[in-house]
Short mmCIF file of C-alpha atoms and ligand atoms in Angstrom, two decimals:
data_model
loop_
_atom_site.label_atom_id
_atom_site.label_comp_id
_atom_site.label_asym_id
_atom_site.label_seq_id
_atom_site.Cartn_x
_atom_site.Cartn_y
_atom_site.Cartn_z
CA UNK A 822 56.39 66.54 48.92
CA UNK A 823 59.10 65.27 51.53
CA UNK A 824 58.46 61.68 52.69
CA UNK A 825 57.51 62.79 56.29
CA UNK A 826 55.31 65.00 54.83
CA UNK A 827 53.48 62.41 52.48
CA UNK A 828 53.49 60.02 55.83
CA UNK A 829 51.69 62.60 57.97
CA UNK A 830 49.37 63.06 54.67
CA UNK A 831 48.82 59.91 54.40
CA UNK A 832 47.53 59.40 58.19
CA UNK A 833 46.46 63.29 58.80
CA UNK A 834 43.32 62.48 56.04
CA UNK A 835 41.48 60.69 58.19
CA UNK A 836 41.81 63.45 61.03
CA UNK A 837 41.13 65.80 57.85
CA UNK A 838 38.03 63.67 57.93
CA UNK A 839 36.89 64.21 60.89
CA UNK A 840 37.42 68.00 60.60
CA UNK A 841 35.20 68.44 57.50
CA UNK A 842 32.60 66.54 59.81
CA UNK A 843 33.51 68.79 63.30
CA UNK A 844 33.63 72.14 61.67
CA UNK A 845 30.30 73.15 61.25
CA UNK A 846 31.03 75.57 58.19
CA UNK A 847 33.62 73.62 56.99
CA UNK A 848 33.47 73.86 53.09
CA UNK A 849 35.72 73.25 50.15
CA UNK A 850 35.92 76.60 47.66
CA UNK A 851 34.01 74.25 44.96
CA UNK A 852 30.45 72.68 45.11
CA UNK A 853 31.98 69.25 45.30
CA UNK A 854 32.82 68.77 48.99
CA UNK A 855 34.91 65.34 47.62
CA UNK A 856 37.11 67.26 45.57
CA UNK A 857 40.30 65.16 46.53
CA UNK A 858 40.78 64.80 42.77
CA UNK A 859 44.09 63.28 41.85
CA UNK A 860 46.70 64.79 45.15
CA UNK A 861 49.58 65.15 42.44
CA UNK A 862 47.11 67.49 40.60
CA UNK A 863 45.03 69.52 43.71
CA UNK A 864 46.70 71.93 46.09
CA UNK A 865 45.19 71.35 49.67
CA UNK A 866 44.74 74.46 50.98
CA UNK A 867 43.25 75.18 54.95
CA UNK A 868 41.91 78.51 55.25
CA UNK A 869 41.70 79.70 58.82
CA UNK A 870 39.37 82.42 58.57
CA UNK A 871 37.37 84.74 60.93
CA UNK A 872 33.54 83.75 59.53
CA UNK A 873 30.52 86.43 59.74
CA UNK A 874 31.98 89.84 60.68
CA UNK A 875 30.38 92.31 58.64
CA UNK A 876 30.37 93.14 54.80
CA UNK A 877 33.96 93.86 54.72
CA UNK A 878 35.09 90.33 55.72
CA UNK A 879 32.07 88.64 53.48
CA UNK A 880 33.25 89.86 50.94
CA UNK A 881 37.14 89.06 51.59
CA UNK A 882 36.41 85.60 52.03
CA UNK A 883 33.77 85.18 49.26
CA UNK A 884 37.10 86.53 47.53
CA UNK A 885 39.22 83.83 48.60
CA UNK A 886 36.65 80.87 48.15
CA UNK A 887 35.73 82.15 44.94
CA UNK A 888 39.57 82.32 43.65
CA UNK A 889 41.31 79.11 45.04
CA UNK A 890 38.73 76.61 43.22
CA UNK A 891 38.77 73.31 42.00
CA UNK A 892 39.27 74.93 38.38
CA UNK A 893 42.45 76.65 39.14
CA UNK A 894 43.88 73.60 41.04
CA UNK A 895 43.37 73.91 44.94
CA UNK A 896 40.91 72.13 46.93
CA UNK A 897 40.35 75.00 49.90
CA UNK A 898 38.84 73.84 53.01
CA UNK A 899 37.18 76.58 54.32
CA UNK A 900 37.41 77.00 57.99
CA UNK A 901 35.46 80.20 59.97
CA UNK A 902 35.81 80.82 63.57
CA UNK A 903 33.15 79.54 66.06
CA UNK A 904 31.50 83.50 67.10
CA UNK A 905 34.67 84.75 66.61
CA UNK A 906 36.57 82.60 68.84
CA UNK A 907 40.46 82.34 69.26
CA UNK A 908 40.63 78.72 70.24
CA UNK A 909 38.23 77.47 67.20
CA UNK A 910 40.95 79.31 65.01
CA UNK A 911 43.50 77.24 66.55
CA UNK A 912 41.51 73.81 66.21
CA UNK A 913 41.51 74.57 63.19
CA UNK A 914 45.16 75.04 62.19
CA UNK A 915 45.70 72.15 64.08
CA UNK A 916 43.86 70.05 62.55
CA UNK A 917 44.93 71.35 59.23
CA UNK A 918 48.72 70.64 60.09
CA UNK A 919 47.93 66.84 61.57
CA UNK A 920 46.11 66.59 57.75
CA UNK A 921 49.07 67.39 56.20
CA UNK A 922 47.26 70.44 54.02
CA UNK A 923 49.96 71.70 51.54
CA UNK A 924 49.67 75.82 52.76
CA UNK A 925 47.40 77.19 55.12
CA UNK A 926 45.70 80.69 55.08
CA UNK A 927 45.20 82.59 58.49
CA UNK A 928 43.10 85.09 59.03
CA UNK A 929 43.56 85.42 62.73
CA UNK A 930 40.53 87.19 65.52
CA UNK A 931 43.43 87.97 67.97
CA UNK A 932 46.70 89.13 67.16
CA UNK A 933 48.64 87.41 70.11
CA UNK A 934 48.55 83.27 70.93
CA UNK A 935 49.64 81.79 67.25
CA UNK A 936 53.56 81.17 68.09
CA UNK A 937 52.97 77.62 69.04
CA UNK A 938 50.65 76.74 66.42
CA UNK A 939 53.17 78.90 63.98
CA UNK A 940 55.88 76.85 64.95
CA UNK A 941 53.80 73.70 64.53
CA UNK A 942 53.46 74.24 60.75
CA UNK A 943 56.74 75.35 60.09
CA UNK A 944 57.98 71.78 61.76
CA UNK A 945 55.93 70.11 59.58
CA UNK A 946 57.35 72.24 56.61
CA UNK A 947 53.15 73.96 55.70
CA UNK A 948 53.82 77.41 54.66
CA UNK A 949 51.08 79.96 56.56
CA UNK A 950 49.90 83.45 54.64
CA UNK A 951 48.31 85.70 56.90
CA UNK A 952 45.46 87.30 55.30
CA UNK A 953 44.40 91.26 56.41
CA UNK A 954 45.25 90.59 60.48
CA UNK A 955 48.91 90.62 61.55
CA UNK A 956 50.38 88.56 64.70
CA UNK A 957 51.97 89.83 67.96
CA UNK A 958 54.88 89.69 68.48
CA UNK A 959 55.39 89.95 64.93
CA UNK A 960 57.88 87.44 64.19
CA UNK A 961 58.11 86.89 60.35
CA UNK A 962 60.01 83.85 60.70
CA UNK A 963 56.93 81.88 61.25
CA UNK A 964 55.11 83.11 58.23
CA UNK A 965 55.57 83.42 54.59
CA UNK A 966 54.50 86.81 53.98
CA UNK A 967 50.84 89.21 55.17
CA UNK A 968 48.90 90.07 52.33
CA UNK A 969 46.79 93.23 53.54
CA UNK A 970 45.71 96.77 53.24
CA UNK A 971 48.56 99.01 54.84
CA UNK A 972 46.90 99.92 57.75
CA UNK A 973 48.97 102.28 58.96
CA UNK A 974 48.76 104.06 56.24
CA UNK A 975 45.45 104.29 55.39
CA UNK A 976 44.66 105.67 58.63
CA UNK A 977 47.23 108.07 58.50
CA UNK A 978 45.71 109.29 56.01
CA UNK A 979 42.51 109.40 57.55
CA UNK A 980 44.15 111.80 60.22
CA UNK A 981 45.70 113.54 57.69
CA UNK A 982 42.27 114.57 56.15
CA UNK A 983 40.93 115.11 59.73
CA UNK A 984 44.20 117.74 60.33
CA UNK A 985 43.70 119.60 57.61
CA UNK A 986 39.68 119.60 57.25
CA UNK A 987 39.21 121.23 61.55
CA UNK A 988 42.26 123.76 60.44
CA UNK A 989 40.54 125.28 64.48
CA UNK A 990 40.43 122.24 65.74
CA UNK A 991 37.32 120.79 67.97
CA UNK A 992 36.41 117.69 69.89
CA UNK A 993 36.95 114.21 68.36
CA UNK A 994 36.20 110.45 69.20
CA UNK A 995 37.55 107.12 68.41
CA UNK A 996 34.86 104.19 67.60
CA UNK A 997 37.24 101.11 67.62
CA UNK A 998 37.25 97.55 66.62
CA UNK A 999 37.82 94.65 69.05
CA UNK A 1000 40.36 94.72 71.95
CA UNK A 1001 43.48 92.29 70.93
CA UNK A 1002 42.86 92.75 67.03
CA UNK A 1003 46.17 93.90 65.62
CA UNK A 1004 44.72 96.48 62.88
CA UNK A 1005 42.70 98.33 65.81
CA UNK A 1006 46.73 99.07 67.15
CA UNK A 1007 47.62 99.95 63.55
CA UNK A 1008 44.88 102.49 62.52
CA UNK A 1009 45.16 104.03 65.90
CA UNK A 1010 48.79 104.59 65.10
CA UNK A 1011 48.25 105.35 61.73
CA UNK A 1012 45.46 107.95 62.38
CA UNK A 1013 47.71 109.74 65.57
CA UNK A 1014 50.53 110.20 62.85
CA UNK A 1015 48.32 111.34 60.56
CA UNK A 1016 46.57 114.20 62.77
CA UNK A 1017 50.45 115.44 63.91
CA UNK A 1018 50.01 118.57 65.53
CA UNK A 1019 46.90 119.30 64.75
CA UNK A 1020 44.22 120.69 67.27
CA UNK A 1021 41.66 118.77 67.33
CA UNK A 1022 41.07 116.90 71.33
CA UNK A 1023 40.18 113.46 71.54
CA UNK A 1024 37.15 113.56 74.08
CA UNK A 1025 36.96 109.74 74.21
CA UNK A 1026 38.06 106.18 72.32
CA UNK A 1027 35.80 103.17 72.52
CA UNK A 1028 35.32 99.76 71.22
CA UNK A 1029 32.28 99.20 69.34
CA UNK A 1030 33.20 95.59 68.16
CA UNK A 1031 32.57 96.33 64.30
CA UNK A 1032 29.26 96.63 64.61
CA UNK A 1033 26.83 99.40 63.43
CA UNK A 1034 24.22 98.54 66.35
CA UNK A 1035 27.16 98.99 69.06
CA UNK A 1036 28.28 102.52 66.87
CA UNK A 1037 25.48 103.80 67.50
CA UNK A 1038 24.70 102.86 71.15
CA UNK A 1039 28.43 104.11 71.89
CA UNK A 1040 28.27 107.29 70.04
CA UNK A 1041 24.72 108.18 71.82
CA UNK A 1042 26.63 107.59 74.87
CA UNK A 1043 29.69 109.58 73.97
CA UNK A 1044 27.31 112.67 72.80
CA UNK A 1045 25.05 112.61 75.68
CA UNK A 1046 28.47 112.83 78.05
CA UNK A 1047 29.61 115.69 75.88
CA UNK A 1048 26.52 118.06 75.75
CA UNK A 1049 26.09 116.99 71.47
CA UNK A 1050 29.77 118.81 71.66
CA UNK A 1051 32.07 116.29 69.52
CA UNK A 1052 32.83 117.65 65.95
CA UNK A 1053 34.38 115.03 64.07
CA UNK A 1054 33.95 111.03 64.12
CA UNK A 1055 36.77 108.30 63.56
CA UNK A 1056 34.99 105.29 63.03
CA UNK A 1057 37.75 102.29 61.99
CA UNK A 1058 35.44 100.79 60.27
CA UNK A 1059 32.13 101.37 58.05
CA UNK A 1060 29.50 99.52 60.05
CA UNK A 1061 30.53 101.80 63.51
CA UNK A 1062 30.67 104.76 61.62
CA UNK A 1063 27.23 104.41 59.44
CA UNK A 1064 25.95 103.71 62.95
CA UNK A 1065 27.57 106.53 64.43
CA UNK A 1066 25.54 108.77 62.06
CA UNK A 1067 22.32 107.25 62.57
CA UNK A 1068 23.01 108.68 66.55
CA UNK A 1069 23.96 111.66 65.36
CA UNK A 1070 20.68 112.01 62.91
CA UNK A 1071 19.05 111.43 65.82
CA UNK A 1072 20.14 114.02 67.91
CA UNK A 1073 19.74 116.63 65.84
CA UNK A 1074 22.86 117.16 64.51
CA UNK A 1075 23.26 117.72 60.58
CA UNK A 1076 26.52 115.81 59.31
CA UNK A 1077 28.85 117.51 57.60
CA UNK A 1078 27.68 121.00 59.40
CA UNK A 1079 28.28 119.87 63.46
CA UNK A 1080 29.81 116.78 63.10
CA UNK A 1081 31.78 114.82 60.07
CA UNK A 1082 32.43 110.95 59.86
CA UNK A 1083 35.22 109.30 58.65
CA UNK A 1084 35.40 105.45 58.07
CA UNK A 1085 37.32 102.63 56.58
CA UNK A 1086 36.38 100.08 54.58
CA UNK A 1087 34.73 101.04 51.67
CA UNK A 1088 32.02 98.62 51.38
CA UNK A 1089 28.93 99.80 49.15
CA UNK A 1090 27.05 100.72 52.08
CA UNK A 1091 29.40 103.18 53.31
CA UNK A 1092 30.03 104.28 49.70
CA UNK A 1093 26.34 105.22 49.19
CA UNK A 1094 26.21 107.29 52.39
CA UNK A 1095 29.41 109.08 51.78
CA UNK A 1096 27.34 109.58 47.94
CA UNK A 1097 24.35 110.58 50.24
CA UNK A 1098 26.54 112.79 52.70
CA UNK A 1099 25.93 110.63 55.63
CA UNK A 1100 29.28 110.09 55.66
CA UNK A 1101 32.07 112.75 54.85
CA UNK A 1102 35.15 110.26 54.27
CA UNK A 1103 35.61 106.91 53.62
CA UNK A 1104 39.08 105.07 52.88
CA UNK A 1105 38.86 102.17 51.19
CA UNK A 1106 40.56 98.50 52.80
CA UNK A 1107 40.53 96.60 49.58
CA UNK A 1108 39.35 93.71 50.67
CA UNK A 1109 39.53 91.93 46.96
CA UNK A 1110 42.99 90.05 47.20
CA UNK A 1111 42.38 86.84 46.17
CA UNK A 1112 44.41 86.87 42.73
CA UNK A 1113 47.33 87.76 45.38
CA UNK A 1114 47.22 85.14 47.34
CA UNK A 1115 46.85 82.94 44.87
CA UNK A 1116 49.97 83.70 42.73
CA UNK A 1117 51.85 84.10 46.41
CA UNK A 1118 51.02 80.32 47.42
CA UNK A 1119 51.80 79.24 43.64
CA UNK A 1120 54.99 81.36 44.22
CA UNK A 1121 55.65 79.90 47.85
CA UNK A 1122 55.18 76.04 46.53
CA UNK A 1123 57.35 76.28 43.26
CA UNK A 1124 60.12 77.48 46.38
CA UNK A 1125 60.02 81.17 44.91
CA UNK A 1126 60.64 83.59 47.65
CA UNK A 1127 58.09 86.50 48.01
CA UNK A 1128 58.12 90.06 50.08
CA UNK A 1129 57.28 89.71 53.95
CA UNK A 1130 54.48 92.15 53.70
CA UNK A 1131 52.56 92.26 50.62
CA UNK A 1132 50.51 95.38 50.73
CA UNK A 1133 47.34 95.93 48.83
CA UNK A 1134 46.54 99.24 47.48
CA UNK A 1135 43.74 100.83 48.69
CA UNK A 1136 41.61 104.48 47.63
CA UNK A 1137 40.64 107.29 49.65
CA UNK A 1138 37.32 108.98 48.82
CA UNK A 1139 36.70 112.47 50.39
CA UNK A 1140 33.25 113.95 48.84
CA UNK A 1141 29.58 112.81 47.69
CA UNK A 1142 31.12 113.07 44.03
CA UNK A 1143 33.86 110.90 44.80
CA UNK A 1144 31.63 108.26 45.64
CA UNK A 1145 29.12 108.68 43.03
CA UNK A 1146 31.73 108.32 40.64
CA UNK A 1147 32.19 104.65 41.47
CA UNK A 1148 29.05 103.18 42.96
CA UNK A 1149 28.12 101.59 39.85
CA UNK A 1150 30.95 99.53 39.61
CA UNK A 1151 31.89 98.98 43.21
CA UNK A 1152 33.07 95.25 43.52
CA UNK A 1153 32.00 95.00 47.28
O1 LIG B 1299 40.69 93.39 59.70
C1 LIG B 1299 39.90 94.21 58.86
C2 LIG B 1299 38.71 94.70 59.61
O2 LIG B 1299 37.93 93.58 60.07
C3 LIG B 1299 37.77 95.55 58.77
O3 LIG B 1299 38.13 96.90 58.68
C4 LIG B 1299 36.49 95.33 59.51
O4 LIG B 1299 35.34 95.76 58.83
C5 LIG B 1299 36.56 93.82 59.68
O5 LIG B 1299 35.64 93.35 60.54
#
């Protein structure tokens, strides 16, 4: 540890302090919330992360928590966003590069605004990992590496699997994640690459923030404006699209016959329905990275260098069978 670094330490604590106090969920990854332990010995690691989401990001950061602990050497100070909120995110970095922490973690809610506080940690020499969400601009000078899920891919091969499964085509709709979050600009891409020249007509693309309840409002909607005439769901994530069916249930229509869903994710919820064939595809986002990150900060502090984009691999499940196959082991 450089001499300015072990200064700033030294003095950041006490603002470290007062952030274990001011963030309301703040939490080391162990039970012992005084974990300091010897600092030779403990790796301080700030986690910026989004908070309650959904059952994807539960169990991402349960992930996280449950691998950087006490045991293994790091003391993680856990930090989730206030209702999702930008500016909570960047309290929170801030106050985790005045406290000298020895790498942070970022799991950012919008993809733009993190240059200054990027900047910030490189001047004071803390390595950032983004976890899952990328930045814009992407400039990968400011960070170490992005662990994540290749989004682009994934969704392309959602498309893909659209293209070829409506060889006639027929109407189509987007249910999206949030405005401003960088993987809603990647699947979108991903899944437009995918479909190529296919002929199925997007009738509509809307935000449904994540969230099952909002799926299924915005999917009423969407049918109701299209006379029950839309054929095939993308929903970019599980909770829209498992709410997407439960609109299309009640409408009438019999899934898999008039209309077919497609998700990403893979959480057991999703998995189960696709098993129950209330969902016809499902592509996993491996959410279980924590051994990654893990041997990338090890990596990053021992001054090893590591790729810029670390991808984790990620499974594709296109039947009932496919699902049943691994329910009884599914991690998440
Ligand atoms: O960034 C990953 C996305 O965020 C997941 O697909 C979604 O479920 C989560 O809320």
């Amino acid at each position: 540890m450089s001499v300015k670094k072990r200064m700033r330490t030294a003095m950041g604590l006490a603002a470290a302090g007062m952030l274990a106090i001011g963030l309301a969920a703040c939490s080391t990854g162990d039970s012992d919330a005084n974990s300091g332990g010897d600092a030779g010995e403990v790796t301080t690691v700030g986690f910026v992360a989004v908070g309650p989401e959904g059952a994807w990001r539960e169990a991402n950061e349960r992930n996280i928590q449950d691998t950087f602990t006490k045991d293994a050497g790091f003391d993680l100070k856990y930090a989730p966003a206030t209702n999702l909120d930008q500016k909570s995110q960047i309290d929170a970095f801030t106050s985790f590069v005045d406290a000298g922490v020895d790498v942070i973690l970022l799991s950012a809610t919008e993809a733009s605004g993190w240059e200054d506080s990027l900047k910030r940690a490189q001047e004071a020499e803390i390595p950032v990992i983004l976890l899952d969400r990328g930045i814009e601009p992407n400039d990968d000078s400011l960070y170490v590496t992005r662990i994540a899920p290749d989004n682009v891919e994934v969704a392309k091969e959602v498309g893909t699997w659209a293209a070829a499964t409506f060889p006639e085509g027929g109407n189509y709709v987007v249910l999206e994640g949030p405005a401003g979050v960088g993987v809603v600009n990647e699947r979108n891409k991903g899944f437009d690459e995918g479909l190529g020249d296919s002929s199925l007509t997007k009738v509509d693309a809307q935000t449904a923030n994540w969230s099952a309840e909002e799926g299924k409002s915005v999917f009423e909607t969407m049918l109701k404006a299209n006379s029950n005439n839309i054929q095939f769901v993308f929903a970019q994530n599980d909770e829209m699209g498992l709410g997407a069916a439960q609109a299309a249930e009640e409408a009438g229509l019999v899934i898999g016959t008039d209309v077919k869903i497609a998700t990403i994710d893979g959480t057991k919820n999703a998995m189960q329905a696709l098993a129950d064939g209330q969902l016809s595809y499902v592509h996993e986002y491996n959410p279980l990275f924590g051994e990654t990150a893990l041997d990338v900060v090890k990596k990053t502090l021992a001054g090893e260098s590591v790729e810029s984009y670390i991808i984790v691999p990620s499974k594709a499940f296109d039947s009932a069978e496919a699902a049943k196959a691994v329910l009884a082991d599914r991690k998440y």
